[in-house]
Amino acid sequence: MSLYEICQLIQDSEIGTAIRESQIVFPVIESFHVLGLAISAGVIVLLDLRLTGLGMGRVMPAHIMRRLKSLYMTGFGIMVVTGALLFWAEAEKLYRSPTFRWKLVFLVIAGLNAAYYEVKYVPTMDTWDGKKELPAGAKLAGWCSLISWAAVIGFGRWTAYGLK
Amino acid sequence: MNVHAIFRWFDHCALATLIRDSTWAFAALEVVHLLGLTLLLGSIAVLSFRLLGRGLKDQTVVEIALDTSPWTMIGLGTVTLTGIVMAVAEANRLYDSEPFFIKMVLFALAVILTFTFNRGLTKAEPSAGAALGGGIASLLLWFGVGFAGRAIAFF
């Protein structure tokens, strides 16, 4: 069975069809998807702005990461669960969507970048005192995150717009 | 000239036709609108959380308000500009849209709160009661705008 056929089966499943055809369930799930995104990506973007030196200069990166962890993890959780439900309802259409593939590519880049930052910089993050420049690699990771999340959001919105 | 006539005129103006006839203009506006919303709601959420005594507790409310307000303003400017252009392009449909009306009422209230209460936070620490009330009101209003906005597409 090909990946395309699996996507067809998922979309045609009872639950997938029920979500897709519901006048209220689909919009509610999509709304939560966008607002989960606004919380998680919104906080991550503020961290990125701090890392790149564009803003949030009064707060240490370690504070943004640790103190706001529950906030952006909650947003991220909402986004993942609602995203899975939306995929359930439209798997076959999404398989055929080029913009959805780009979204996944940038999601993977954002994930790898976050994992790299976690391993490389989170252990020493507390020693940054805010007076000196941040490590160049951390700054780069901030830019990478900023660009890849913007792309995820952009391609995500475009996907919903052009889905047939 | 009544309100409906103004909406109808918007619907027929050159900008509206241009956007409706383009295959990508509206989608591009939606994308930028959503990027602005992320910045706006993210910065509002962080400040509101601080007001509720959560999140960035190592800094004062004033410090967090000063740090987040430029991003709230950039986000607000972005959603407002793209929002106006999209509304003009869809004016006729929006005139009858209940979610759009609710969104605009909530938006007006949220903007007033942002330019009065939030602006004040960059100057002086709020009292405990004001912080609690302002934090809850800010979260409810701004996320309400987001929910109502998403509903326009469906109802």
mmCIF file of C-alpha atoms in Angstrom:
data_model
loop_
_atom_site.group_PDB
_atom_site.id
_atom_site.type_symbol
_atom_site.label_atom_id
_atom_site.label_comp_id
_atom_site.label_asym_id
_atom_site.label_seq_id
_atom_site.Cartn_x
_atom_site.Cartn_y
_atom_site.Cartn_z
ATOM 1 C CA MET A 1 0.000 0.000 0.000
ATOM 2 C CA SER A 2 1.411 3.392 -0.972
ATOM 3 C CA LEU A 3 1.535 6.455 1.268
ATOM 4 C CA TYR A 4 -1.090 8.059 -0.965
ATOM 5 C CA GLU A 5 -3.490 5.138 -0.416
ATOM 6 C CA ILE A 6 -2.920 5.337 3.341
ATOM 7 C CA CYS A 7 -3.782 9.048 3.228
ATOM 8 C CA GLN A 8 -6.919 8.215 1.242
ATOM 9 C CA LEU A 9 -7.956 5.656 3.865
ATOM 10 C CA ILE A 10 -7.366 8.147 6.680
ATOM 11 C CA GLN A 11 -9.437 10.839 4.964
ATOM 12 C CA ASP A 12 -12.249 8.412 4.119
ATOM 13 C CA SER A 13 -12.358 6.938 7.624
ATOM 14 C CA GLU A 14 -15.485 7.486 9.689
ATOM 15 C CA ILE A 15 -13.877 10.014 12.028
ATOM 16 C CA GLY A 16 -12.087 11.846 9.208
ATOM 17 C CA THR A 17 -15.322 12.211 7.282
ATOM 18 C CA ALA A 18 -17.247 13.273 10.388
ATOM 19 C CA ILE A 19 -14.748 16.071 11.153
ATOM 20 C CA ARG A 20 -14.626 17.240 7.538
ATOM 21 C CA GLU A 21 -18.375 17.382 7.095
ATOM 22 C CA SER A 22 -19.227 18.916 10.453
ATOM 23 C CA GLN A 23 -20.390 22.533 10.279
ATOM 24 C CA ILE A 24 -19.051 23.247 13.742
ATOM 25 C CA VAL A 25 -16.296 20.731 14.615
ATOM 26 C CA PHE A 26 -13.996 21.620 11.726
ATOM 27 C CA PRO A 27 -14.077 25.411 12.279
ATOM 28 C CA VAL A 28 -13.594 24.979 16.035
ATOM 29 C CA ILE A 29 -10.583 22.695 15.528
ATOM 30 C CA GLU A 30 -9.103 25.109 12.986
ATOM 31 C CA SER A 31 -9.583 28.063 15.328
ATOM 32 C CA PHE A 32 -7.788 26.249 18.145
ATOM 33 C CA HIS A 33 -5.034 25.290 15.702
ATOM 34 C CA VAL A 34 -4.416 28.954 14.865
ATOM 35 C CA LEU A 35 -4.603 30.143 18.471
ATOM 36 C CA GLY A 36 -2.336 27.331 19.711
ATOM 37 C CA LEU A 37 0.055 28.472 17.032
ATOM 38 C CA ALA A 38 -0.196 32.101 18.097
ATOM 39 C CA ILE A 39 0.755 31.154 21.676
ATOM 40 C CA SER A 40 3.599 28.738 20.934
ATOM 41 C CA ALA A 41 5.105 30.420 17.877
ATOM 42 C CA GLY A 42 4.437 33.824 19.448
ATOM 43 C CA VAL A 43 6.561 32.976 22.501
ATOM 44 C CA ILE A 44 9.225 31.217 20.413
ATOM 45 C CA VAL A 45 9.459 34.292 18.182
ATOM 46 C CA LEU A 46 10.060 36.495 21.250
ATOM 47 C CA LEU A 47 12.901 34.146 22.274
ATOM 48 C CA ASP A 48 14.283 34.324 18.720
ATOM 49 C CA LEU A 49 14.114 38.119 18.785
ATOM 50 C CA ARG A 50 16.149 38.017 22.013
ATOM 51 C CA LEU A 51 18.708 35.622 20.518
ATOM 52 C CA THR A 52 19.131 37.653 17.338
ATOM 53 C CA GLY A 53 19.438 40.858 19.352
ATOM 54 C CA LEU A 54 16.431 42.464 17.702
ATOM 55 C CA GLY A 55 14.496 42.883 20.935
ATOM 56 C CA MET A 56 13.452 41.665 24.415
ATOM 57 C CA GLY A 57 16.767 43.019 25.744
ATOM 58 C CA ARG A 58 15.566 43.249 29.357
ATOM 59 C CA VAL A 59 14.963 39.504 29.618
ATOM 60 C CA MET A 60 17.578 36.729 29.555
ATOM 61 C CA PRO A 61 17.067 33.951 26.986
ATOM 62 C CA ALA A 62 17.150 31.413 29.832
ATOM 63 C CA HIS A 63 14.196 33.163 31.498
ATOM 64 C CA ILE A 64 12.118 33.144 28.322
ATOM 65 C CA MET A 65 12.831 29.452 27.787
ATOM 66 C CA ARG A 66 12.270 28.261 31.356
ATOM 67 C CA ARG A 67 9.632 30.611 32.731
ATOM 68 C CA LEU A 68 7.441 30.417 29.647
ATOM 69 C CA LYS A 69 7.923 26.712 29.001
ATOM 70 C CA SER A 70 4.467 25.732 30.263
ATOM 71 C CA LEU A 71 2.894 28.454 28.113
ATOM 72 C CA TYR A 72 4.516 27.548 24.809
ATOM 73 C CA MET A 73 4.361 23.818 25.462
ATOM 74 C CA THR A 74 0.601 24.129 26.078
ATOM 75 C CA GLY A 75 0.243 26.076 22.836
ATOM 76 C CA PHE A 76 2.410 23.537 21.040
ATOM 77 C CA GLY A 77 0.317 20.655 22.407
ATOM 78 C CA ILE A 78 -2.914 22.289 21.221
ATOM 79 C CA MET A 79 -1.341 22.868 17.813
ATOM 80 C CA VAL A 80 -0.153 19.256 17.443
ATOM 81 C CA VAL A 81 -3.443 17.656 18.560
ATOM 82 C CA THR A 82 -5.629 19.927 16.422
ATOM 83 C CA GLY A 83 -3.177 19.599 13.523
ATOM 84 C CA ALA A 84 -3.468 15.806 13.684
ATOM 85 C CA LEU A 85 -7.272 16.058 13.663
ATOM 86 C CA LEU A 86 -7.210 18.392 10.656
ATOM 87 C CA PHE A 87 -4.873 15.989 8.854
ATOM 88 C CA TRP A 88 -7.254 13.132 9.695
ATOM 89 C CA ALA A 89 -10.055 14.989 7.931
ATOM 90 C CA GLU A 90 -8.063 16.013 4.838
ATOM 91 C CA ALA A 91 -5.145 13.596 4.521
ATOM 92 C CA GLU A 92 -5.615 12.866 0.830
ATOM 93 C CA LYS A 93 -5.927 16.533 -0.121
ATOM 94 C CA LEU A 94 -2.889 17.412 1.988
ATOM 95 C CA TYR A 95 -0.845 14.649 0.372
ATOM 96 C CA ARG A 96 -1.426 16.326 -2.992
ATOM 97 C CA SER A 97 -0.735 19.851 -1.713
ATOM 98 C CA PRO A 98 2.755 21.175 -2.604
ATOM 99 C CA THR A 99 2.505 23.937 0.003
ATOM 100 C CA PHE A 100 1.776 21.358 2.724
ATOM 101 C CA ARG A 101 5.018 19.565 1.806
ATOM 102 C CA TRP A 102 6.924 22.830 2.154
ATOM 103 C CA LYS A 103 5.279 23.349 5.513
ATOM 104 C CA LEU A 104 6.507 19.934 6.669
ATOM 105 C CA VAL A 105 10.030 20.664 5.380
ATOM 106 C CA PHE A 106 10.225 23.857 7.425
ATOM 107 C CA LEU A 107 8.643 22.137 10.434
ATOM 108 C CA VAL A 108 11.480 19.584 10.322
ATOM 109 C CA ILE A 109 14.073 22.378 9.983
ATOM 110 C CA ALA A 110 12.527 24.210 12.967
ATOM 111 C CA GLY A 111 12.569 20.959 14.970
ATOM 112 C CA LEU A 112 16.194 20.123 14.134
ATOM 113 C CA ASN A 113 17.217 23.692 14.941
ATOM 114 C CA ALA A 114 15.444 23.508 18.321
ATOM 115 C CA ALA A 115 17.107 20.159 19.083
ATOM 116 C CA TYR A 116 20.526 21.593 18.171
ATOM 117 C CA TYR A 117 19.915 24.623 20.403
ATOM 118 C CA GLU A 118 18.763 22.380 23.251
ATOM 119 C CA VAL A 119 21.928 20.250 23.121
ATOM 120 C CA LYS A 120 24.450 22.965 22.327
ATOM 121 C CA TYR A 121 23.261 26.065 24.192
ATOM 122 C CA VAL A 122 20.637 25.243 26.819
ATOM 123 C CA PRO A 123 23.230 23.731 29.245
ATOM 124 C CA THR A 124 25.309 26.958 29.275
ATOM 125 C CA MET A 125 22.460 29.413 28.782
ATOM 126 C CA ASP A 126 22.346 30.338 32.492
ATOM 127 C CA THR A 127 25.905 31.664 32.428
ATOM 128 C CA TRP A 128 25.088 34.341 29.829
ATOM 129 C CA ASP A 129 24.987 37.477 31.932
ATOM 130 C CA GLY A 130 23.293 39.763 29.433
ATOM 131 C CA LYS A 131 26.179 42.197 29.166
ATOM 132 C CA LYS A 132 28.251 40.354 26.583
ATOM 133 C CA GLU A 133 27.231 39.313 23.098
ATOM 134 C CA LEU A 134 25.502 35.967 22.918
ATOM 135 C CA PRO A 135 27.424 33.127 21.210
ATOM 136 C CA ALA A 136 27.323 33.573 17.425
ATOM 137 C CA GLY A 137 25.799 30.099 17.023
ATOM 138 C CA ALA A 138 22.912 30.969 19.345
ATOM 139 C CA LYS A 139 22.233 34.092 17.318
ATOM 140 C CA LEU A 140 22.224 32.009 14.141
ATOM 141 C CA ALA A 141 19.847 29.492 15.727
ATOM 142 C CA GLY A 142 17.536 32.409 16.533
ATOM 143 C CA TRP A 143 17.489 33.527 12.901
ATOM 144 C CA CYS A 144 16.979 29.966 11.697
ATOM 145 C CA SER A 145 14.003 29.540 14.063
ATOM 146 C CA LEU A 146 12.514 32.898 13.103
ATOM 147 C CA ILE A 147 12.660 32.150 9.376
ATOM 148 C CA SER A 148 11.518 28.542 9.596
ATOM 149 C CA TRP A 149 8.522 29.326 11.857
ATOM 150 C CA ALA A 150 7.478 32.179 9.578
ATOM 151 C CA ALA A 151 7.656 29.712 6.678
ATOM 152 C CA VAL A 152 5.651 27.076 8.592
ATOM 153 C CA ILE A 153 2.930 29.638 9.321
ATOM 154 C CA GLY A 154 2.986 31.039 5.789
ATOM 155 C CA PHE A 155 2.846 27.703 4.002
ATOM 156 C CA GLY A 156 0.278 26.466 6.519
ATOM 157 C CA ARG A 157 -2.066 29.350 5.792
ATOM 158 C CA TRP A 158 -1.474 28.984 2.067
ATOM 159 C CA THR A 159 -2.264 25.271 2.284
ATOM 160 C CA ALA A 160 -5.669 25.939 3.838
ATOM 161 C CA TYR A 161 -6.318 28.563 1.167
ATOM 162 C CA GLY A 162 -5.606 26.418 -1.863
ATOM 163 C CA LEU A 163 -6.850 22.988 -0.731
ATOM 164 C CA LYS A 164 -8.919 21.180 -3.367
ATOM 165 C CA MET B 1 -25.099 57.742 2.173
ATOM 166 C CA ASN B 2 -25.712 54.837 4.503
ATOM 167 C CA VAL B 3 -23.238 52.262 5.780
ATOM 168 C CA HIS B 4 -24.299 49.607 3.323
ATOM 169 C CA ALA B 5 -23.636 51.995 0.419
ATOM 170 C CA ILE B 6 -20.110 52.583 1.705
ATOM 171 C CA PHE B 7 -19.500 48.819 1.920
ATOM 172 C CA ARG B 8 -20.896 48.378 -1.610
ATOM 173 C CA TRP B 9 -18.616 51.138 -2.884
ATOM 174 C CA PHE B 10 -15.602 49.445 -1.251
ATOM 175 C CA ASP B 11 -16.616 46.208 -2.918
ATOM 176 C CA HIS B 12 -16.536 47.837 -6.338
ATOM 177 C CA CYS B 13 -13.410 49.984 -5.980
ATOM 178 C CA ALA B 14 -10.271 49.280 -8.000
ATOM 179 C CA LEU B 15 -8.319 47.803 -5.100
ATOM 180 C CA ALA B 16 -11.077 45.297 -4.318
ATOM 181 C CA THR B 17 -11.345 44.174 -7.922
ATOM 182 C CA LEU B 18 -7.589 43.904 -8.232
ATOM 183 C CA ILE B 19 -7.334 41.651 -5.171
ATOM 184 C CA ARG B 20 -10.322 39.493 -6.090
ATOM 185 C CA ASP B 21 -9.030 38.971 -9.625
ATOM 186 C CA SER B 22 -5.562 37.975 -8.481
ATOM 187 C CA THR B 23 -5.043 34.300 -7.688
ATOM 188 C CA TRP B 24 -2.458 34.900 -4.977
ATOM 189 C CA ALA B 25 -3.037 38.421 -3.566
ATOM 190 C CA PHE B 26 -5.676 37.393 -1.022
ATOM 191 C CA ALA B 27 -3.707 34.333 0.104
ATOM 192 C CA ALA B 28 -0.580 36.490 0.495
ATOM 193 C CA LEU B 29 -2.544 39.006 2.581
ATOM 194 C CA GLU B 30 -3.854 36.157 4.766
ATOM 195 C CA VAL B 31 -0.299 34.910 5.309
ATOM 196 C CA VAL B 32 1.007 38.330 6.385
ATOM 197 C CA HIS B 33 -2.126 38.870 8.517
ATOM 198 C CA LEU B 34 -1.414 35.599 10.340
ATOM 199 C CA LEU B 35 2.276 36.430 10.860
ATOM 200 C CA GLY B 36 1.242 39.755 12.386
ATOM 201 C CA LEU B 37 -1.320 37.964 14.564
ATOM 202 C CA THR B 38 1.377 35.611 15.877
ATOM 203 C CA LEU B 39 3.516 38.563 16.963
ATOM 204 C CA LEU B 40 0.524 40.407 18.420
ATOM 205 C CA LEU B 41 -1.025 37.516 20.376
ATOM 206 C CA GLY B 42 2.361 36.119 21.453
ATOM 207 C CA SER B 43 3.499 39.404 22.970
ATOM 208 C CA ILE B 44 0.064 40.039 24.510
ATOM 209 C CA ALA B 45 0.048 36.531 26.034
ATOM 210 C CA VAL B 46 3.489 36.998 27.604
ATOM 211 C CA LEU B 47 2.586 40.398 29.108
ATOM 212 C CA SER B 48 -0.812 39.145 30.329
ATOM 213 C CA PHE B 49 0.818 36.110 31.917
ATOM 214 C CA ARG B 50 3.211 38.385 33.756
ATOM 215 C CA LEU B 51 0.239 40.450 34.973
ATOM 216 C CA LEU B 52 -1.322 37.265 36.328
ATOM 217 C CA GLY B 53 1.903 36.596 38.253
ATOM 218 C CA ARG B 54 3.107 33.870 35.933
ATOM 219 C CA GLY B 55 5.856 33.501 33.371
ATOM 220 C CA LEU B 56 8.629 36.109 33.338
ATOM 221 C CA LYS B 57 8.581 36.799 37.077
ATOM 222 C CA ASP B 58 12.283 37.729 37.247
ATOM 223 C CA GLN B 59 11.435 41.053 35.619
ATOM 224 C CA THR B 60 9.015 43.758 36.710
ATOM 225 C CA VAL B 61 5.757 44.338 34.829
ATOM 226 C CA VAL B 62 7.217 47.616 33.539
ATOM 227 C CA GLU B 63 10.240 45.819 32.093
ATOM 228 C CA ILE B 64 8.083 43.211 30.340
ATOM 229 C CA ALA B 65 5.688 45.894 29.073
ATOM 230 C CA LEU B 66 8.610 47.888 27.652
ATOM 231 C CA ASP B 67 10.099 44.814 25.977
ATOM 232 C CA THR B 68 6.864 43.441 24.506
ATOM 233 C CA SER B 69 5.150 46.683 23.455
ATOM 234 C CA PRO B 70 7.205 47.303 20.259
ATOM 235 C CA TRP B 71 6.267 43.804 19.036
ATOM 236 C CA THR B 72 2.640 44.251 20.010
ATOM 237 C CA MET B 73 2.655 47.480 17.968
ATOM 238 C CA ILE B 74 4.359 45.898 14.940
ATOM 239 C CA GLY B 75 1.906 42.990 15.089
ATOM 240 C CA LEU B 76 -1.043 45.364 15.516
ATOM 241 C CA GLY B 77 0.102 47.533 12.594
ATOM 242 C CA THR B 78 0.505 44.474 10.378
ATOM 243 C CA VAL B 79 -2.900 42.934 11.142
ATOM 244 C CA THR B 80 -4.617 46.323 10.809
ATOM 245 C CA LEU B 81 -3.131 47.169 7.414
ATOM 246 C CA THR B 82 -3.641 43.717 5.878
ATOM 247 C CA GLY B 83 -7.039 43.500 7.577
ATOM 248 C CA ILE B 84 -8.267 46.759 6.043
ATOM 249 C CA VAL B 85 -7.190 45.696 2.543
ATOM 250 C CA MET B 86 -8.873 42.278 2.903
ATOM 251 C CA ALA B 87 -12.030 43.857 4.324
ATOM 252 C CA VAL B 88 -12.270 46.255 1.386
ATOM 253 C CA ALA B 89 -11.924 43.364 -1.044
ATOM 254 C CA GLU B 90 -14.719 41.450 0.683
ATOM 255 C CA ALA B 91 -16.805 44.369 1.886
ATOM 256 C CA ASN B 92 -20.134 43.173 0.549
ATOM 257 C CA ARG B 93 -19.865 39.755 2.190
ATOM 258 C CA LEU B 94 -18.608 41.205 5.479
ATOM 259 C CA TYR B 95 -21.528 43.639 5.759
ATOM 260 C CA ASP B 96 -23.823 40.724 6.569
ATOM 261 C CA SER B 97 -21.286 38.754 8.594
ATOM 262 C CA GLU B 98 -22.099 38.484 12.293
ATOM 263 C CA PRO B 99 -18.642 37.196 13.296
ATOM 264 C CA PHE B 100 -17.060 40.180 11.519
ATOM 265 C CA PHE B 101 -19.239 42.587 13.504
ATOM 266 C CA ILE B 102 -18.346 40.826 16.774
ATOM 267 C CA LYS B 103 -14.676 40.829 15.783
ATOM 268 C CA MET B 104 -14.691 44.582 15.146
ATOM 269 C CA VAL B 105 -16.392 45.340 18.469
ATOM 270 C CA LEU B 106 -13.882 43.168 20.360
ATOM 271 C CA PHE B 107 -11.033 44.650 18.315
ATOM 272 C CA ALA B 108 -12.059 48.209 19.200
ATOM 273 C CA LEU B 109 -12.223 47.329 22.904
ATOM 274 C CA ALA B 110 -8.890 45.479 22.753
ATOM 275 C CA VAL B 111 -7.186 48.402 21.007
ATOM 276 C CA ILE B 112 -8.527 50.845 23.604
ATOM 277 C CA LEU B 113 -7.245 48.606 26.403
ATOM 278 C CA THR B 114 -3.845 48.299 24.715
ATOM 279 C CA PHE B 115 -3.400 52.039 24.217
ATOM 280 C CA THR B 116 -4.582 52.983 27.710
ATOM 281 C CA PHE B 117 -3.933 50.256 30.282
ATOM 282 C CA ASN B 118 -0.991 48.531 28.549
ATOM 283 C CA ARG B 119 0.602 51.873 27.719
ATOM 284 C CA GLY B 120 0.413 52.757 31.424
ATOM 285 C CA LEU B 121 2.231 49.552 32.307
ATOM 286 C CA THR B 122 5.386 50.833 30.597
ATOM 287 C CA LYS B 123 5.506 53.667 33.143
ATOM 288 C CA ALA B 124 4.412 52.318 36.530
ATOM 289 C CA GLU B 125 3.748 48.962 38.201
ATOM 290 C CA PRO B 126 0.007 48.241 38.412
ATOM 291 C CA SER B 127 -1.831 47.473 41.632
ATOM 292 C CA ALA B 128 -2.606 43.793 42.260
ATOM 293 C CA GLY B 129 -6.254 44.247 41.289
ATOM 294 C CA ALA B 130 -5.499 46.177 38.124
ATOM 295 C CA ALA B 131 -2.911 43.581 37.082
ATOM 296 C CA LEU B 132 -5.385 40.729 37.532
ATOM 297 C CA GLY B 133 -8.283 42.491 35.797
ATOM 298 C CA GLY B 134 -6.151 43.906 33.006
ATOM 299 C CA GLY B 135 -4.396 40.595 32.377
ATOM 300 C CA ILE B 136 -7.656 38.651 32.091
ATOM 301 C CA ALA B 137 -9.377 41.350 30.002
ATOM 302 C CA SER B 138 -6.422 41.561 27.631
ATOM 303 C CA LEU B 139 -6.297 37.783 27.099
ATOM 304 C CA LEU B 140 -10.064 37.433 26.624
ATOM 305 C CA LEU B 141 -10.396 40.405 24.260
ATOM 306 C CA TRP B 142 -7.425 39.659 22.010
ATOM 307 C CA PHE B 143 -8.018 35.928 21.784
ATOM 308 C CA GLY B 144 -11.698 36.674 21.278
ATOM 309 C CA VAL B 145 -10.727 38.795 18.269
ATOM 310 C CA GLY B 146 -8.772 35.820 16.932
ATOM 311 C CA PHE B 147 -11.640 33.356 17.387
ATOM 312 C CA ALA B 148 -14.216 35.689 15.862
ATOM 313 C CA GLY B 149 -11.844 36.355 12.971
ATOM 314 C CA ARG B 150 -11.502 32.681 12.179
ATOM 315 C CA ALA B 151 -15.285 32.328 12.365
ATOM 316 C CA ILE B 152 -15.760 34.852 9.510
ATOM 317 C CA ALA B 153 -14.518 32.242 7.062
ATOM 318 C CA PHE B 154 -17.049 29.663 8.209
ATOM 319 C CA PHE B 155 -20.294 31.390 9.163
#
